[in-house]
Structure formats: C-alpha cells, structure tokens
CSV table of C-alpha atoms in Angstrom, one decimal:
chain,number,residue,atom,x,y,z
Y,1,UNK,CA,4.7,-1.1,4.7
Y,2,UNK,CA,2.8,2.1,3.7
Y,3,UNK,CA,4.3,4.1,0.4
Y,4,UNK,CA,3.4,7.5,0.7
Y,5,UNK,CA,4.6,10.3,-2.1
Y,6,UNK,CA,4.5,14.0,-0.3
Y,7,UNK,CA,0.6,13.5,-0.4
Y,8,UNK,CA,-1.3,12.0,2.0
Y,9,UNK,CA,-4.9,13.4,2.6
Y,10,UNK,CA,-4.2,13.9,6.4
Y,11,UNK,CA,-4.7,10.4,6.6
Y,12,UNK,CA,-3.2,9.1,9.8
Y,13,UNK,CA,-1.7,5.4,11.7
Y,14,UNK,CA,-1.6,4.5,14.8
Y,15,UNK,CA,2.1,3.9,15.7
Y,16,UNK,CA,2.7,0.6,15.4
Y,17,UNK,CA,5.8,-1.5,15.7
Y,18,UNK,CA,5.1,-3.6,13.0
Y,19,UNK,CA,4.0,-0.3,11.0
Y,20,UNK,CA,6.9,1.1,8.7
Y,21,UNK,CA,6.1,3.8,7.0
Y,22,UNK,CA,8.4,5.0,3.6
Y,23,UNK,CA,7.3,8.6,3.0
Y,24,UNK,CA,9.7,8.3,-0.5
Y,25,UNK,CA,9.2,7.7,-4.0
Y,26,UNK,CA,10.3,4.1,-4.2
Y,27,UNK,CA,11.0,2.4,-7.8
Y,28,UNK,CA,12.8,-0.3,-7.2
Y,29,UNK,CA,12.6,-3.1,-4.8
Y,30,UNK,CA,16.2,-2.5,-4.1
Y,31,UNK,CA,14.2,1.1,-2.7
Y,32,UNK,CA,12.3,-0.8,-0.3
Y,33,UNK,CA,14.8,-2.9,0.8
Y,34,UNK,CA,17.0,-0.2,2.1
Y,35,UNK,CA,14.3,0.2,4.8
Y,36,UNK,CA,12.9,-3.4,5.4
Y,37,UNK,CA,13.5,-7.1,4.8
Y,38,UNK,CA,11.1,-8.2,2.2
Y,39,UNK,CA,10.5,-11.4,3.4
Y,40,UNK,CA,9.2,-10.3,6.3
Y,41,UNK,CA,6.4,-8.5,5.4
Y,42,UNK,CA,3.1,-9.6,4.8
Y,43,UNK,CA,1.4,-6.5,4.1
Y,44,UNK,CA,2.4,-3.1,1.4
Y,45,UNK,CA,0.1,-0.3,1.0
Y,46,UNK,CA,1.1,1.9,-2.1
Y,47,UNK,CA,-0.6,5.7,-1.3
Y,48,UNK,CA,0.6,7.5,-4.5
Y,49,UNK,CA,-1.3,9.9,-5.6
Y,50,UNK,CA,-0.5,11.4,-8.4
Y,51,UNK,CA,-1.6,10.0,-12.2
Y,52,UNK,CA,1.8,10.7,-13.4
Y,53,UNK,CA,3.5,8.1,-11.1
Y,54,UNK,CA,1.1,5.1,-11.8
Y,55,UNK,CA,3.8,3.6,-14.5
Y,56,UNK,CA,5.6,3.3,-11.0
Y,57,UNK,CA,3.2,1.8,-9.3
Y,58,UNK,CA,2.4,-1.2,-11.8
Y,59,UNK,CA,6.2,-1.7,-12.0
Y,60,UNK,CA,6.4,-2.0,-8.3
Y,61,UNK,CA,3.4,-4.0,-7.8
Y,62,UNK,CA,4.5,-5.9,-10.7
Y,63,UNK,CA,8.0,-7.1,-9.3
Y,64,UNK,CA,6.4,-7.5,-5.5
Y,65,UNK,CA,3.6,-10.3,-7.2
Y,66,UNK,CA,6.5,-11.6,-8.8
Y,67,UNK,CA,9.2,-12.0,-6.2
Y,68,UNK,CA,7.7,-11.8,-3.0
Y,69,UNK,CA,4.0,-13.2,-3.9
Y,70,UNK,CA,3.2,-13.6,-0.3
Y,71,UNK,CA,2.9,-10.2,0.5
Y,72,UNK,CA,-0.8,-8.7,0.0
Y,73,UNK,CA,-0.6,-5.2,-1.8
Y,74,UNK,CA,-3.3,-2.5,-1.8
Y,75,UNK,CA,-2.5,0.3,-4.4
Y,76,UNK,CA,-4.3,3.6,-3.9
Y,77,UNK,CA,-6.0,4.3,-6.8
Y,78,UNK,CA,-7.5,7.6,-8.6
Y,79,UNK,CA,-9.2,6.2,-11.6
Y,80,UNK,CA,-11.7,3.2,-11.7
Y,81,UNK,CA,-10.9,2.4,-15.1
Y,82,UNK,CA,-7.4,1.5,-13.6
Y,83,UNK,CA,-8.9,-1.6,-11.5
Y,84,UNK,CA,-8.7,-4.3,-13.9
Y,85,UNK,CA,-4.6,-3.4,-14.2
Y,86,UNK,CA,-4.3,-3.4,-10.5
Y,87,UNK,CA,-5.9,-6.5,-10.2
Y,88,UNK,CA,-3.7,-8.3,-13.2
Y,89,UNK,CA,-0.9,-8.2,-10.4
Y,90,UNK,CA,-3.0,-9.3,-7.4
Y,91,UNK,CA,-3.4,-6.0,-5.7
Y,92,UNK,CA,-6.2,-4.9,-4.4
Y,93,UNK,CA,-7.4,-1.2,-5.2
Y,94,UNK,CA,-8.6,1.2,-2.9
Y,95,UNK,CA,-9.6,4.7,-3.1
Y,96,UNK,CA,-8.0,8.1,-2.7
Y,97,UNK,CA,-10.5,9.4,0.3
Y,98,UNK,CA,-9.9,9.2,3.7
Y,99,UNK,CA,-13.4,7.3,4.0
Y,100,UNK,CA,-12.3,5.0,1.5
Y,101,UNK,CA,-9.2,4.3,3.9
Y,102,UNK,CA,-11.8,3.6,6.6
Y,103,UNK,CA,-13.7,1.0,5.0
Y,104,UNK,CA,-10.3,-0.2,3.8
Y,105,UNK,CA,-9.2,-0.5,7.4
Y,106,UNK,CA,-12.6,-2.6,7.9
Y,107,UNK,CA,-11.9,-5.0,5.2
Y,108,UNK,CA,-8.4,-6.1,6.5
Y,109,UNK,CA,-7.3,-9.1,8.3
Y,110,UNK,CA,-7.5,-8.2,12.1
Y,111,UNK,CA,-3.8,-8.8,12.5
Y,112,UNK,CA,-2.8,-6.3,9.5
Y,113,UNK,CA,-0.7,-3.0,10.8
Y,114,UNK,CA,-3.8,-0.7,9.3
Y,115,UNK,CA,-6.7,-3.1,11.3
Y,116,UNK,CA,-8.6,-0.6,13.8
Y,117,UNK,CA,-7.8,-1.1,17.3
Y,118,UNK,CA,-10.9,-1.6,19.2
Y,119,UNK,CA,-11.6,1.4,21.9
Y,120,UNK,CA,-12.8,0.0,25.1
C-alpha cells in the first residue's frame, strides 16, 4: 500500500496489481481498510509530507506494529532527528527525494510492489 497526501515529488510506480495506491489522508486503520484487507498486505509505504501531519503518521504506524505486526512499514520522513521515533514502531525511514526513493527501491525485498523490474 502506498499513502500519499496531495504531495508526491513526481515520484512515480509501475502499475502493479499487487500495488494499491491511497492518495488520502488516512487516520485510522478503519481508513485503510475501506480500500484493502489488512491481512493481506505485507508491505505500507507512508509518503506524507508535510511536518504538520507526522502526529498522524506515528499513530498509524503505531496501531499497524501493533495489530498487523507482519506488515513492513516505510514512513517518509523530513527530519533526521525523527528516525529514532520511527524506528520505536518498527518502521523503517526513508527520505523525502525522489533519489532517496531509488535507493529505497534498491533496498527492498525483490518480491515487494516498489522492487525495480529489471529492463531486458
């Protein structure tokens, strides 16, 4: 699942079946299960972007390590200094940048949604 607020950096996915993309501000895990069943994912990318919404994004991250602790979250973040928090709820940080998000996509399982697809 990717969580994007109306900001993205013109970063793009490759459609993908097993990509669902949420381009709303979800709060609640009741938010994300209007679109997908939980148990069923193994991967959530939170692309916030805005300081003002990172209360959100502990919450969230918060409740997913608790109830659905197999599902690996990576929270964008815009602050270094927020890492250790990020980390207290087993997500793994990544940068705003699009490069970040490359070296992200290098660092992921190869069956994650967000793996690159090798050109031939």
């Amino acid at each position: 699942i990717f969580l994007f607020d109306d900001e993205h950096d013109g970063i793009e996915f490759p459609v993908n079946e097993r990509l669902h993309i949420i381009n709303e501000f979800a709060y609640f895990i009741s938010d994300l299960q209007a679109h997908v069943n939980l148990d069923e994912i193994t991967q959530l990318f939170i692309c916030w972007k805005r300081e003002s919404e990172f209360d959100e994004l502990l919450y969230l991250t918060s409740k997913i390590n608790l109830l659905y602790p197999h599902i690996e979250v990576f929270v964008r973040i815009f602050d270094e200094e927020l890492k250790d928090l990020v980390k207290k709820y087993n997500a793994k940080p990544f940068s705003t940048s699009k490069k970040a998000f490359s070296m992200l996509q290098q660092n992921v399982t190869p069956d994650s949604a967000i793996a690159p697809k090798n050109e031939i």
